[in-house]
Every structure is written in C-alpha cells, then in structure tokens.
Short mmCIF file of C-alpha atoms in Angstrom, two decimals:
data_model
loop_
_atom_site.label_atom_id
_atom_site.label_comp_id
_atom_site.label_asym_id
_atom_site.label_seq_id
_atom_site.Cartn_x
_atom_site.Cartn_y
_atom_site.Cartn_z
CA MET A 19 4.72 10.21 23.50
CA LEU A 20 7.23 8.44 25.40
CA GLY A 21 7.00 5.61 27.40
CA HIS A 22 8.96 4.50 30.96
CA ASN A 23 9.34 1.83 32.25
CA ASN A 24 6.24 0.60 31.79
CA ALA A 25 4.81 4.14 31.37
CA ALA A 26 1.47 3.79 29.54
CA LEU A 27 1.66 4.83 24.85
CA VAL A 28 -1.24 6.08 23.03
CA PRO A 29 -2.52 3.17 21.00
CA GLY A 30 -2.50 4.18 16.81
CA ALA A 31 -1.50 7.74 18.13
CA GLY A 32 1.71 7.94 16.26
CA VAL A 33 2.95 6.68 12.70
CA ILE A 34 5.53 4.55 14.72
CA GLU A 35 4.69 2.44 18.37
CA PHE A 36 6.65 0.42 20.68
CA GLU A 37 4.70 -1.17 22.84
CA ASN A 38 7.31 -2.83 25.79
CA VAL A 39 9.20 -3.26 23.32
CA ALA A 40 12.35 -5.84 24.23
CA TYR A 41 14.21 -7.51 21.80
CA SER A 42 16.65 -10.23 23.08
CA TYR A 43 20.33 -11.46 21.35
CA GLY A 44 22.39 -14.61 21.85
CA GLY A 45 20.66 -14.80 24.48
CA GLY A 46 20.98 -11.28 25.86
CA GLU A 47 18.75 -8.63 26.26
CA LEU A 48 19.46 -5.83 24.03
CA LEU A 49 16.70 -3.30 25.15
CA SER A 50 14.33 -3.80 27.44
CA ASP A 51 10.73 -2.41 28.56
CA VAL A 52 10.94 0.23 25.25
CA SER A 53 7.07 2.33 25.09
CA LEU A 54 7.34 5.17 22.29
CA SER A 55 5.32 6.44 19.71
CA LEU A 56 6.83 8.90 17.07
CA GLN A 57 4.06 11.47 15.95
CA PRO A 58 3.65 12.73 12.94
CA GLY A 59 5.88 15.75 11.74
CA SER A 60 8.06 14.99 15.16
CA PHE A 61 12.21 15.59 15.68
CA HIS A 62 14.15 12.76 17.90
CA PHE A 63 17.73 12.07 18.18
CA LEU A 64 18.61 9.13 19.85
CA THR A 65 21.71 9.14 21.01
CA GLY A 66 23.44 6.79 23.57
CA PRO A 67 27.16 5.05 24.09
CA SER A 68 28.58 3.16 21.04
CA GLY A 69 26.79 -0.46 20.90
CA ALA A 70 24.44 1.45 23.51
CA GLY A 71 21.55 -0.14 20.62
CA LYS A 72 20.59 2.58 18.82
CA THR A 73 21.36 0.74 15.38
CA THR A 74 18.76 -2.76 16.50
CA PHE A 75 16.53 -0.23 17.97
CA LEU A 76 16.02 1.71 14.53
CA LYS A 77 16.29 -2.37 13.01
CA LEU A 78 12.69 -2.82 14.79
CA CYS A 79 11.78 1.23 13.48
CA TYR A 80 11.87 -0.15 10.20
CA GLY A 81 10.70 -3.74 10.25
CA ALA A 82 14.37 -5.17 9.96
CA LEU A 83 14.36 -6.89 12.79
CA LEU A 84 11.30 -8.05 15.64
CA PRO A 85 10.97 -7.66 18.88
CA THR A 86 11.47 -11.49 20.85
CA ALA A 87 8.84 -8.85 23.22
CA GLY A 88 6.16 -6.15 22.93
CA HIS A 89 4.61 -4.49 19.81
CA VAL A 90 6.36 -2.70 17.56
CA ARG A 91 3.62 -0.97 14.95
CA LEU A 92 4.18 0.75 11.36
CA PHE A 93 1.37 2.51 10.70
CA ASP A 94 -0.62 1.16 13.07
CA ARG A 95 -0.31 -1.93 12.05
CA ASP A 96 1.55 -5.12 14.65
CA VAL A 97 5.21 -5.60 12.91
CA THR A 98 4.57 -9.28 13.18
CA ARG A 99 1.30 -9.78 12.49
CA ILE A 100 2.46 -8.00 8.63
CA GLY A 101 4.27 -11.29 7.25
CA ARG A 102 7.35 -9.71 5.56
CA ASP A 103 5.30 -8.64 2.43
CA GLY A 104 3.90 -6.66 4.74
CA VAL A 105 7.06 -5.26 6.37
CA ALA A 106 8.26 -4.54 3.01
CA LEU A 107 5.55 -2.35 1.85
CA ALA A 108 5.58 -0.53 5.65
CA ARG A 109 8.70 0.03 4.47
CA ARG A 110 8.44 2.19 0.92
CA ARG A 111 7.16 4.76 3.87
CA ILE A 112 10.13 4.80 5.98
CA GLY A 113 13.21 6.70 4.25
CA VAL A 114 16.47 4.67 5.88
CA VAL A 115 19.95 6.54 6.36
CA HIS A 116 22.53 4.26 7.41
CA GLN A 117 26.01 5.22 8.02
CA ASP A 118 28.21 2.94 6.03
CA CYS A 119 24.90 4.04 3.11
CA GLN A 120 24.77 0.15 1.52
CA PHE A 121 24.53 1.34 -1.91
CA LEU A 122 24.24 -1.11 -5.67
CA ASP A 123 27.72 -0.77 -6.53
CA HIS A 124 26.74 -1.64 -9.85
CA LEU A 125 23.69 0.85 -10.30
CA THR A 126 24.97 4.91 -11.40
CA VAL A 127 24.08 7.11 -8.11
CA ALA A 128 20.77 8.30 -10.47
CA GLU A 129 19.70 4.88 -10.52
CA ASN A 130 20.54 4.16 -6.57
CA VAL A 131 18.14 7.00 -5.73
CA ALA A 132 15.74 5.78 -8.36
CA LEU A 133 16.00 1.96 -6.69
CA PRO A 134 12.86 2.89 -4.82
CA LEU A 135 10.93 3.33 -7.37
CA GLY A 136 11.20 1.03 -9.48
CA VAL A 137 10.64 -1.48 -6.84
CA ALA A 138 7.52 0.20 -5.54
CA GLY A 139 6.95 0.25 -9.54
CA GLU A 140 6.12 3.74 -9.66
CA GLU A 141 9.10 4.69 -12.02
CA ASN A 142 8.03 6.89 -14.73
CA ALA A 143 8.97 9.96 -15.88
CA ALA A 144 7.44 12.52 -13.32
CA MET A 145 8.73 10.75 -11.22
CA GLU A 146 12.30 10.84 -13.68
CA ALA A 147 11.34 14.62 -13.16
CA ASP A 148 11.24 14.80 -9.85
CA LEU A 149 14.76 12.24 -9.89
CA SER A 150 16.03 15.91 -11.26
CA GLU A 151 15.10 18.34 -8.57
CA LEU A 152 16.26 15.66 -5.85
CA LEU A 153 19.89 15.15 -7.96
CA THR A 154 19.51 18.86 -7.52
CA TRP A 155 18.82 18.96 -4.11
CA VAL A 156 21.42 17.07 -2.51
CA GLY A 157 23.84 18.69 -5.13
CA LEU A 158 25.37 15.40 -6.74
CA THR A 159 23.36 16.72 -10.90
CA ASN A 160 27.10 16.38 -11.19
CA ARG A 161 27.43 13.22 -9.90
CA ALA A 162 24.54 11.33 -11.64
CA HIS A 163 26.65 8.73 -13.37
CA ALA A 164 29.01 7.98 -10.85
CA ARG A 165 29.15 4.51 -9.24
CA PRO A 166 29.46 4.90 -5.64
CA PRO A 167 32.64 3.27 -4.43
CA GLU A 168 33.32 6.56 -7.07
CA LEU A 169 31.91 9.50 -4.79
CA SER A 170 33.76 11.09 -1.49
CA GLY A 171 32.38 10.12 2.20
CA GLY A 172 29.99 13.31 1.59
CA GLU A 173 28.72 12.62 -1.38
CA ARG A 174 27.25 9.00 -0.25
CA GLN A 175 25.84 10.72 2.59
CA ARG A 176 23.52 12.72 0.80
CA ALA A 177 23.04 10.27 -1.93
CA ALA A 178 20.76 7.93 0.34
CA LEU A 179 19.40 10.68 1.69
CA ALA A 180 18.27 10.55 -1.63
CA ARG A 181 16.78 7.58 -2.16
CA ALA A 182 15.53 7.50 1.95
CA VAL A 183 12.95 10.61 0.23
CA ILE A 184 12.97 9.66 -3.10
CA MET A 185 9.89 8.00 -1.80
CA SER A 186 8.43 11.31 -0.32
CA PRO A 187 8.00 8.78 3.16
CA ASP A 188 6.01 10.27 6.56
CA VAL A 189 9.55 9.36 8.13
CA ILE A 190 13.22 9.80 8.12
CA LEU A 191 15.68 7.30 10.12
CA ALA A 192 19.02 9.00 10.16
CA ASP A 193 21.76 5.76 11.92
CA GLU A 194 24.85 8.14 12.48
CA PRO A 195 24.96 10.16 8.86
CA THR A 196 27.24 12.47 9.99
CA GLY A 197 29.46 10.17 11.21
CA ASN A 198 31.79 10.06 7.86
CA VAL A 199 31.81 13.61 6.92
CA ASP A 200 32.97 16.99 8.21
CA TRP A 201 31.53 19.51 10.12
CA ASP A 202 30.49 21.32 6.80
CA MET A 203 29.35 18.38 5.45
CA SER A 204 27.22 17.79 9.26
CA GLN A 205 25.84 21.67 8.93
CA ARG A 206 24.61 21.10 5.25
CA LEU A 207 22.67 17.07 5.99
CA LEU A 208 21.11 18.25 8.63
CA ARG A 209 20.15 20.98 6.45
CA LEU A 210 18.41 18.88 4.23
CA LEU A 211 16.79 16.72 7.54
CA LEU A 212 15.31 20.15 8.70
CA GLU A 213 14.02 21.14 5.49
CA LEU A 214 12.64 17.09 5.18
CA ASN A 215 11.62 17.57 9.28
CA ARG A 216 9.16 21.08 7.61
CA MET A 217 7.36 19.84 4.76
CA GLY A 218 5.77 17.35 7.81
CA LYS A 219 8.99 14.64 8.08
CA THR A 220 9.09 12.34 11.53
CA VAL A 221 12.88 12.29 11.55
CA MET A 222 14.99 10.24 13.55
CA ILE A 223 18.64 10.69 14.24
CA ALA A 224 20.56 8.12 16.03
CA THR A 225 23.68 10.16 16.84
CA HIS A 226 26.54 10.24 19.55
CA ASP A 227 27.78 14.24 17.51
CA LEU A 228 25.69 16.80 20.36
CA SER A 229 27.35 19.39 18.70
CA LEU A 230 24.97 18.14 15.31
CA ILE A 231 21.78 18.01 18.70
CA ARG A 232 22.74 21.03 19.58
CA ALA A 233 22.61 22.94 15.96
CA ALA A 234 19.75 21.19 14.84
CA LYS A 235 18.14 22.36 18.74
CA ALA A 236 18.87 26.15 17.36
CA HIS A 237 16.51 25.27 14.53
CA VAL A 238 13.88 22.89 15.83
CA GLN A 239 11.98 21.01 18.48
CA ALA A 240 13.82 18.37 19.12
CA ARG A 241 12.74 15.77 20.94
CA VAL A 242 16.33 13.40 22.60
CA LEU A 243 15.81 10.65 23.42
CA ARG A 244 19.00 8.13 25.06
CA ILE A 245 19.40 4.23 24.83
CA ALA A 246 21.18 3.79 28.08
CA SER A 247 21.41 0.10 30.47
CA ARG A 248 18.70 -1.33 27.86
CA LYS A 249 16.51 0.91 29.27
CA LEU A 250 14.77 4.06 26.39
CA GLN A 251 15.13 7.53 28.30
CA LEU A 252 13.82 11.57 27.54
CA ALA A 253 18.00 12.47 27.80
CA GLY A 254 18.42 15.78 30.34
CA ALA A 255 18.12 19.05 29.14
CA ASP A 256 21.72 20.11 29.33
CA LEU A 257 21.14 19.18 25.65
CA MET B 15 0.04 -23.73 -12.46
CA ARG B 16 -1.48 -20.53 -12.06
CA ARG B 17 0.72 -19.90 -9.63
CA LEU B 18 3.72 -20.79 -12.13
CA LEU B 19 2.16 -17.54 -14.36
CA PRO B 20 3.09 -14.95 -12.14
CA ASP B 21 6.82 -15.77 -12.43
CA ILE B 22 7.07 -17.27 -15.84
CA ARG B 23 5.33 -13.63 -17.02
CA ALA B 24 7.55 -11.54 -14.97
CA VAL B 25 10.61 -13.51 -16.94
CA PHE B 26 9.66 -12.98 -19.92
CA VAL B 27 8.33 -8.76 -19.13
CA ARG B 28 10.89 -6.58 -18.06
CA GLU B 29 10.77 -4.55 -15.95
CA ALA B 30 13.14 -2.29 -16.18
CA GLY B 31 13.96 -2.01 -11.80
CA ALA B 32 13.64 -5.54 -11.64
CA ASP B 33 16.59 -6.32 -14.66
CA ARG B 34 19.01 -3.89 -13.45
CA VAL B 35 19.21 -4.84 -8.97
CA VAL B 36 21.17 -7.95 -9.77
CA PRO B 37 24.87 -7.25 -10.90
CA PRO B 38 25.72 -8.19 -14.26
CA ALA B 39 27.60 -11.39 -16.01
CA GLY B 40 28.42 -13.27 -12.28
CA PHE B 41 29.44 -16.45 -12.92
CA THR B 42 26.96 -18.36 -11.65
CA VAL B 43 25.23 -16.77 -14.54
CA GLN B 44 27.72 -18.20 -17.04
CA LEU B 45 28.12 -21.51 -15.22
CA THR B 46 24.02 -21.90 -15.37
CA LEU B 47 24.74 -20.91 -18.99
CA PHE B 48 26.67 -23.82 -19.88
CA THR B 49 25.74 -26.33 -17.88
CA SER B 50 22.55 -25.45 -20.00
CA ALA B 51 23.67 -25.34 -23.38
CA ALA B 52 25.77 -29.45 -22.31
CA MET B 53 22.17 -31.14 -20.79
CA ALA B 54 20.27 -29.57 -24.51
CA PHE B 55 22.69 -31.40 -25.83
CA LEU B 56 22.77 -34.61 -23.79
CA ALA B 57 18.86 -34.52 -23.58
CA VAL B 58 19.01 -33.64 -27.56
CA PHE B 59 20.83 -37.68 -28.03
CA ALA B 60 18.88 -39.16 -25.33
CA LEU B 61 15.83 -38.58 -26.92
CA ALA B 62 16.58 -39.13 -30.61
CA LEU B 63 17.63 -42.58 -28.44
CA SER B 64 15.19 -43.21 -27.19
CA LEU B 65 12.71 -42.22 -30.09
CA ALA B 66 14.83 -44.36 -32.14
CA ALA B 67 14.83 -47.42 -30.02
CA GLY B 68 10.80 -46.96 -29.96
CA ARG B 69 11.09 -47.35 -33.46
CA LEU B 70 12.58 -50.11 -33.96
CA ALA B 71 10.81 -51.85 -31.40
CA ASP B 72 7.54 -50.78 -33.75
CA ARG B 73 10.07 -52.06 -36.68
CA TRP B 74 10.73 -55.44 -34.93
CA GLY B 75 7.53 -56.42 -33.04
CA ASP B 76 5.36 -55.33 -36.39
CA GLU B 77 7.74 -57.58 -38.87
CA LEU B 78 8.09 -60.77 -36.62
CA ALA B 79 4.30 -60.54 -35.20
CA ARG B 80 2.41 -60.79 -38.03
CA SER B 81 5.27 -63.70 -40.13
CA VAL B 82 5.42 -67.23 -39.24
CA THR B 83 7.93 -69.67 -40.96
CA ILE B 84 7.39 -73.96 -41.10
CA ARG B 85 9.95 -75.65 -41.80
CA ILE B 86 9.75 -78.91 -43.63
CA SER B 87 13.40 -81.24 -42.80
CA ALA B 88 12.41 -85.05 -44.47
CA PRO B 89 14.57 -87.33 -46.86
CA GLU B 90 15.05 -85.90 -50.95
CA GLU B 91 11.82 -88.10 -51.95
CA GLU B 92 9.60 -87.00 -49.21
CA MET B 93 10.02 -83.48 -49.36
CA GLU B 94 7.71 -82.21 -52.51
CA ARG B 95 4.85 -84.51 -50.82
CA GLN B 96 5.05 -83.48 -46.59
CA THR B 97 5.57 -79.98 -48.67
CA SER B 98 1.89 -79.77 -50.62
CA ALA B 99 0.90 -81.52 -47.51
CA ALA B 100 1.60 -79.03 -44.79
CA LEU B 101 0.66 -75.97 -47.37
CA ALA B 102 -2.55 -78.38 -47.94
CA VAL B 103 -3.26 -77.73 -43.59
CA LEU B 104 -2.83 -74.34 -43.99
CA GLU B 105 -5.64 -73.98 -46.45
CA THR B 106 -7.80 -75.15 -43.87
CA THR B 107 -6.29 -73.76 -40.69
CA PRO B 108 -8.58 -70.49 -39.75
CA GLY B 109 -6.08 -67.56 -39.32
CA ILE B 110 -3.23 -67.58 -41.87
CA ALA B 111 -3.59 -64.26 -44.91
CA GLU B 112 -1.12 -65.90 -47.38
CA PHE B 113 0.86 -68.80 -47.58
CA ARG B 114 3.18 -69.92 -50.42
CA ALA B 115 6.33 -71.87 -49.98
CA LEU B 116 10.56 -69.86 -50.82
CA SER B 117 11.68 -71.11 -53.77
CA ASP B 118 14.84 -72.43 -54.69
CA ASP B 119 15.68 -69.02 -55.69
CA GLU B 120 14.52 -67.72 -52.78
CA GLN B 121 16.40 -69.83 -50.23
CA ARG B 122 19.17 -69.99 -52.16
CA ALA B 123 19.71 -65.77 -51.04
CA LEU B 124 18.78 -66.26 -48.03
CA LEU B 125 22.17 -68.90 -47.43
CA GLU B 126 24.13 -66.70 -49.68
CA PRO B 127 25.25 -63.62 -46.61
CA TRP B 128 27.06 -67.19 -44.50
CA PHE B 129 27.56 -70.48 -47.44
CA GLY B 130 28.62 -67.16 -51.07
CA ALA B 131 26.28 -67.50 -53.94
CA GLU B 132 27.76 -70.42 -55.93
CA LEU B 133 26.15 -72.44 -53.02
CA PRO B 134 24.89 -75.48 -54.44
CA LEU B 135 21.07 -76.10 -53.22
CA ALA B 136 20.23 -79.42 -54.66
CA GLN B 137 23.37 -81.53 -52.86
CA LEU B 138 22.51 -80.50 -48.98
CA PRO B 139 20.42 -81.43 -46.87
CA VAL B 140 18.46 -77.71 -47.12
CA PRO B 141 15.08 -78.05 -45.00
CA ARG B 142 12.33 -76.05 -47.63
CA LEU B 143 10.37 -73.44 -45.91
CA ILE B 144 6.72 -71.97 -46.30
CA GLU B 145 6.19 -68.16 -45.37
CA VAL B 146 2.99 -68.09 -43.30
CA THR B 147 1.71 -64.43 -42.63
CA GLU B 148 -1.74 -64.36 -40.34
CA THR B 149 -4.69 -62.38 -40.35
CA GLY B 150 -5.39 -59.64 -37.41
CA ASP B 151 -7.01 -62.38 -35.58
CA GLY B 152 -4.28 -64.53 -36.07
CA PHE B 153 -4.61 -68.62 -35.68
CA ASP B 154 -4.13 -71.27 -32.95
CA ALA B 155 -1.26 -71.98 -33.22
CA ALA B 156 -0.98 -75.06 -30.40
CA GLY B 157 -3.82 -76.08 -32.94
CA LEU B 158 -1.68 -75.71 -35.79
CA ARG B 159 1.68 -77.56 -34.27
CA LEU B 160 -0.71 -80.65 -33.21
CA ARG B 161 -1.91 -80.94 -36.69
CA LEU B 162 1.70 -80.49 -38.61
CA GLN B 163 2.65 -82.68 -36.56
CA ALA B 164 0.02 -85.88 -37.12
CA GLU B 165 -0.29 -84.81 -41.29
CA VAL B 166 3.49 -84.19 -41.77
CA PRO B 167 5.89 -85.46 -39.17
CA GLY B 168 9.25 -82.75 -40.73
CA ALA B 169 7.37 -79.83 -40.31
CA VAL B 170 7.84 -77.10 -37.18
CA LEU B 171 6.34 -74.49 -37.06
CA ASP B 172 7.99 -70.96 -35.71
CA ASP B 173 6.06 -68.27 -35.01
CA HIS B 174 9.42 -66.56 -34.04
CA ALA B 175 8.36 -65.36 -30.21
CA ARG B 176 11.50 -66.70 -29.16
CA TRP B 177 13.22 -64.38 -31.00
CA ARG B 178 10.57 -61.39 -30.84
CA ARG B 179 10.73 -61.70 -27.00
CA PRO B 180 14.32 -60.82 -26.68
CA LEU B 181 14.34 -58.15 -28.63
CA LEU B 182 10.86 -56.38 -27.96
CA ALA B 183 12.69 -56.17 -24.09
CA ALA B 184 16.05 -55.37 -25.66
CA ALA B 185 14.86 -52.54 -27.46
CA GLY B 186 12.04 -51.93 -24.81
CA GLY B 187 14.45 -51.34 -22.06
CA MET B 188 17.22 -49.01 -24.67
CA ARG B 189 13.85 -46.79 -25.09
CA LEU B 190 13.38 -47.13 -20.44
CA PHE B 191 17.25 -45.44 -21.01
CA GLY B 192 16.11 -43.01 -23.12
CA TRP B 193 13.44 -42.09 -20.92
CA THR B 194 15.38 -42.43 -18.17
CA ALA B 195 18.73 -40.53 -19.26
CA LEU B 196 16.10 -37.35 -19.67
CA ILE B 197 14.77 -37.82 -15.98
CA LEU B 198 18.06 -37.89 -15.40
CA ILE B 199 19.45 -35.14 -17.16
CA ALA B 200 16.48 -32.98 -16.24
CA ALA B 201 16.90 -33.44 -12.51
CA ALA B 202 20.71 -32.92 -13.24
CA THR B 203 19.75 -29.04 -14.08
CA ALA B 204 18.17 -28.56 -11.42
CA ALA B 205 20.42 -29.78 -8.90
CA MET B 206 23.47 -26.97 -11.05
CA VAL B 207 20.96 -24.65 -11.56
CA THR B 208 20.03 -24.87 -8.40
CA LEU B 209 23.71 -24.79 -6.54
CA ALA B 210 24.64 -21.71 -8.90
CA ALA B 211 21.49 -19.78 -7.96
CA ASN B 212 22.87 -20.63 -4.20
CA ALA B 213 26.58 -19.53 -5.26
CA ALA B 214 24.58 -16.01 -7.16
CA LEU B 215 22.58 -15.66 -3.87
CA ALA B 216 25.02 -15.74 -1.30
CA ALA B 217 27.00 -13.90 -2.69
CA ASN B 218 24.91 -11.63 -3.23
CA ALA B 219 23.46 -10.77 -0.35
CA GLN B 220 24.47 -6.60 0.66
CA VAL B 221 22.19 -6.70 -2.51
CA ILE B 222 19.66 -8.63 -1.04
CA ALA B 223 19.54 -6.23 2.45
CA VAL B 224 20.23 -3.27 -0.05
CA LEU B 225 16.38 -4.32 -2.03
CA ARG B 226 14.76 -5.34 1.31
CA LEU B 227 16.17 -1.48 2.76
CA VAL B 228 14.08 0.47 0.56
CA GLY B 229 10.91 -1.97 0.96
CA ALA B 230 11.69 -4.54 -2.31
CA THR B 231 9.61 -8.30 -1.23
CA ASP B 232 10.38 -11.25 -1.75
CA ALA B 233 8.99 -11.77 -5.24
CA TYR B 234 10.06 -8.86 -6.24
CA ILE B 235 13.55 -10.35 -5.25
CA ALA B 236 13.20 -13.04 -6.57
CA ALA B 237 11.65 -11.89 -9.80
CA ALA B 238 15.12 -10.82 -10.63
CA PHE B 239 17.24 -14.04 -10.07
CA VAL B 240 14.76 -16.09 -11.51
CA ARG B 241 14.20 -14.01 -14.21
CA ARG B 242 18.20 -13.85 -15.12
CA TYR B 243 18.16 -17.26 -14.69
CA THR B 244 15.73 -18.76 -16.54
CA LEU B 245 16.77 -16.59 -19.64
CA ARG B 246 20.06 -17.53 -19.73
CA ALA B 247 18.68 -21.68 -18.81
CA LEU B 248 17.03 -20.77 -21.70
CA ALA B 249 19.49 -19.25 -24.50
CA GLY B 250 21.93 -22.53 -23.43
CA ALA B 251 19.69 -24.62 -24.32
CA ALA B 252 18.79 -23.49 -27.23
CA ALA B 253 22.27 -23.13 -27.96
CA GLY B 254 23.06 -27.37 -26.94
CA THR B 255 19.41 -28.61 -28.65
CA LEU B 256 20.44 -26.96 -32.06
CA LEU B 257 24.19 -28.39 -32.02
CA GLY B 258 22.87 -31.64 -30.36
CA VAL B 259 19.79 -31.51 -33.26
CA VAL B 260 22.35 -31.10 -36.17
CA LEU B 261 25.20 -33.66 -35.21
CA VAL B 262 21.96 -35.93 -35.14
CA THR B 263 21.02 -34.77 -38.44
CA LEU B 264 24.94 -35.41 -39.31
CA ILE B 265 24.64 -39.28 -38.51
CA PRO B 266 24.46 -41.28 -40.73
CA ASP B 267 21.85 -43.39 -41.96
CA THR B 268 22.90 -46.58 -43.80
CA GLY B 269 18.23 -47.49 -43.88
CA ASP B 270 17.19 -51.17 -43.53
CA ALA B 271 20.75 -52.57 -42.89
CA GLY B 272 21.68 -50.34 -40.08
CA GLY B 273 20.95 -50.71 -35.82
CA VAL B 274 19.92 -48.24 -32.94
CA LEU B 275 22.60 -45.91 -33.44
CA THR B 276 23.01 -45.82 -37.05
CA GLY B 277 18.84 -44.38 -37.14
CA LEU B 278 19.83 -42.38 -34.73
CA GLY B 279 18.05 -39.54 -36.52
CA PHE B 280 14.49 -37.59 -36.29
CA GLN B 281 12.06 -38.97 -38.14
CA GLY B 282 8.40 -36.96 -39.55
CA TRP B 283 6.49 -35.47 -35.94
CA ASP B 284 10.00 -36.80 -33.65
CA TRP B 285 11.27 -33.42 -34.83
CA VAL B 286 8.77 -31.47 -32.47
CA TRP B 287 10.66 -33.34 -29.58
CA PRO B 288 14.39 -31.62 -29.45
CA VAL B 289 11.38 -27.76 -29.64
CA PHE B 290 10.68 -28.74 -25.94
CA VAL B 291 13.87 -28.56 -24.65
CA PRO B 292 15.07 -25.06 -24.46
CA PRO B 293 11.63 -24.17 -22.19
CA LEU B 294 11.67 -27.43 -20.38
CA ALA B 295 15.18 -26.16 -19.57
CA ALA B 296 14.28 -22.97 -19.20
CA LEU B 297 11.06 -24.58 -17.11
CA VAL B 298 13.17 -26.40 -14.73
CA ALA B 299 15.67 -22.91 -14.29
CA LEU B 300 12.87 -21.33 -12.84
CA LEU B 301 11.14 -23.53 -10.44
CA ALA B 302 14.53 -24.75 -9.26
CA THR B 303 16.14 -20.26 -8.94
CA ARG B 304 12.87 -19.76 -6.95
CA ALA B 305 12.91 -22.84 -4.72
CA ALA B 306 16.73 -21.36 -4.45
CA ALA B 307 15.65 -18.08 -4.01
CA ASN B 308 12.76 -18.30 -1.70
CA ARG B 309 14.92 -20.26 0.62
CA VAL B 310 18.12 -18.22 0.30
CA LEU B 311 15.50 -15.00 1.49
CA GLU B 312 14.27 -16.41 4.62
CA ASP B 313 17.59 -17.55 5.62
CA LEU B 314 18.52 -13.93 5.98
CA ALA B 315 15.40 -11.84 7.00
#
C-alpha cells in the first residue's frame, strides 16, 4: 500500500507503516505527509536525487529517527510509544546495510557478523554453525578472521549484509549498498538480496543506480518509490 | 539497592558478547586504573589516621576521665598534717574508688625528665600529690573542693578537665578530618571515573551507533562500559590498598611514647576496614560510569 497526498493506509497490514509522517530538522522539513505500508515479502527500491531524504526515510524505517509528525509503526507498534528499548528490540527484526557499513574495527569480520547474536543474547553452538554458513554464502569464509579495515569495499558490503541477516530478520533495509563497489560486485549483492526476498524477507534498497533497479526487475516484482520535493511517490513505469 | 543488583551481576558475570564490544586498552581505562590505585592508597592512610585518632581519643578519654589529682602546697611543717587531713576527707567522700599520696621517689620520677636524676627534692618546695581514682558513678567535684577548702587550705583539686577537653577535641578533630578525607577521596574517585567514562563514551560514539544499529538496548551498551570501568577501578584500588597497607605496616611503632603519627598502624579488627576499600571504589566507579553512560546514551539518542 502506498499513500500519497493524504491517501489512506490500512492499519496493521504491513511490517513497517508510515501514516502521514513528516520529519523536520534544523527548521526545515525534509519529509512531508508520507504514508506507506511495507507488506511482508515485498521488494522495494527507493530512489531520488542526492539529499532528497532517502537516508532519513530509511532511518525512520528502523527507528533511528522519530517522526516530527504522524506515526511510524514497526511490526504494529508505534515507535514514539515503545521507548528506546522497544525500538532496539524491533530493530533486531530489521537488518540494516549502510553504505559505509559501520563495523567495530577492533573485532574480526566473524565477530562483527555475529554481533547481533551477542546483543540479543543468542550466541550458541547452533548460531556458530549458522555464522559459518552465512560467511560461506557471502563468500567471506577466508576473511573471517580479518579486521574490517583490511577488507575491500565489496567485502565490507557483503560482511554488512551477512551481519544484517544473521538474526533472520523480517525486513532488510539497504542504503546505497552498491555505492562503493564495481558492477560485478553490485550484481552479486543484488543476487543475495533477491535470494533473501525469495526466502520471504521484505527488502528495501535505497539507490540512485537505475541499472541496478532494471537488473532487479528482471527477477522480481519490485516497487520503485521516489522521494522528491519532500514527498514519497511511486516512480514512473519507465524504470 | 535492588536496582543495582543487575549492574553488579553484569560486572562479575562475563558475557562473551558484551565484554568485547568496547575497544580494549583505551587511555581512559589506564587513567581509571591509576586513579583508583592512587585514591585507594590515600584512602588507606586516611582510614589509618582516622582509626588512630579514634584510638587516641579513647585512650586519652579513658586515662584522664577517671583520674583526679589533689595538689597540696604548704610549708614543710604543715605538709604532713594537711596531707593527712586531705586523705581523711577523701576517706569519707562518696564516689572515690582509690586514693594514695605519691611517695618522694614517685614524685622525683615525675620531675626527673625536666630536672634530672639528682633532684634534691627535700630542699625544694615541691607540692605533695595525691592520686585519686573515682568509681564509675564519679564524685561531686564541687562538694569535694568546698570541703578541701575548709579543711585543707593548701589543697587544689585538679580533675584534668581543662587538659582533657582540648585533647579530646583535637583527637575528635583528627578523626573527623580522616573521615572527611575519605569522603572527598570517594567523591574525587567518582569525578575522575566519570570524566574518564564520559571521554570513553564520547570517543566510542561510533561503537554505540553500531551497537544500536544491531539492536542493542541502552542497558546492554551501558553494561559493557560499566563492566570495563568497574573492573579496572577494582583492580587499581586493590593494588593501591595493598601498597597502602604495606607502607602503614612499615611505619615504626614507638608504643606509648608515640603520638598519632607513629601509632598510625591498624590494630585488631581495624584490619577489616582496608578490605572494604577496593569494593567501595568499584561501587563508586559502577555508579559513576552508569550515570555517565545513561547521560551520554540519552544525548546520543
């Protein structure tokens, strides 16, 4: 469901829901009157010019920012009413991949990937096996004991993706995941995200790489959203 | 206290994940270690001073409180008669446990430190001293003075009050000084650990951002920092306490001749007190780090 210009939103229908959301910062409004419902298992691209508010929108999606007006619901719970701990718990069901990845540089790749397990108190032998499998899936088995600064851009993105999915989250949010990698690596990352979507995960990728969107649409029914002039819109069919 | 228990548990129960998320061996951690050691070292001395002052006050109080002296100054031919009269008065005074006139040898021994061993006591108008020990209930000093005034004109009753009061006040002051120093040491430790923890938290804003990104609660993040700083404070304080106790033990004890400084060591149950210094330093560090963590996490939210 996508709402625009006060379009109605079906409450409780999506994993992440925006209802007439606005976000202002420093006296200026970055997003205005955004309504949206991300359905389970759906695939979305988020586009728009640089500085349009894509990262802000994603941060609202995982509770890193709170709306200045309207309501954001994560798994049917209003982020403004569940406190920071409630947001933290909701975030364990949302895997986030940043463009700059954000690792703890004093930990190894394997420890960084396993970090969400430790945070959730779920480190155990079975999870260790999952970690090994996950590192194999993203092709980082031989880099498991390297430190993040030793990784290439593509390796960092894959490690970030592995960390984002290790808790088997319901939603994957990726902010310019292919921004720092070459074409081959971007296709490899896209295949990983498509595979996750086939496993039933809701995926949203913020990107301005139209070729990535075209490549994805050959494999999945993806909805393309565009942020322009503070509004969220459905992008044109030419994509 | 109940709210503290989870934090205390988190400090001592090693959780593999939480223990590793804070980058190791930061400068601020070393600062906490050193500060705690120095403060614990000073705390041991303040404790020793306070306990020694307490012992001294008790001793002075006990020794002087029940001891009274009657000094008789009279011409030589009158001395024996007035001494006998004073003894007779004491015989019939309620509240007196013991009394006796000091012998010439005892009086010579008292004066020897000032006048030497060859003091010609018989040729000097030295007053006769009567040592009086009161019972637990004590006696009526004003009544005894009046009776002595009437029957022994050369007698002066000295109940040592004018000596005892300033001595007790001085000992009490030293004890207060010691405890005040301990409180200030605890406050300074808390301030330094807070500064160190604040600096560490600010320097690790990126770490906190990553932890939040993967779903860490504030309690989890705070516990990681609290554990790190509390354990360093505990280790530093243990080392400082040990060093302080060793040095206090090495201070020579001159026994009764010594004052408060040479009697600075721990005695008997006093030895239990230094054992509390490291856990108290750790508790101060825990509270300071937790407060700093909560504040910084609030600011970074």
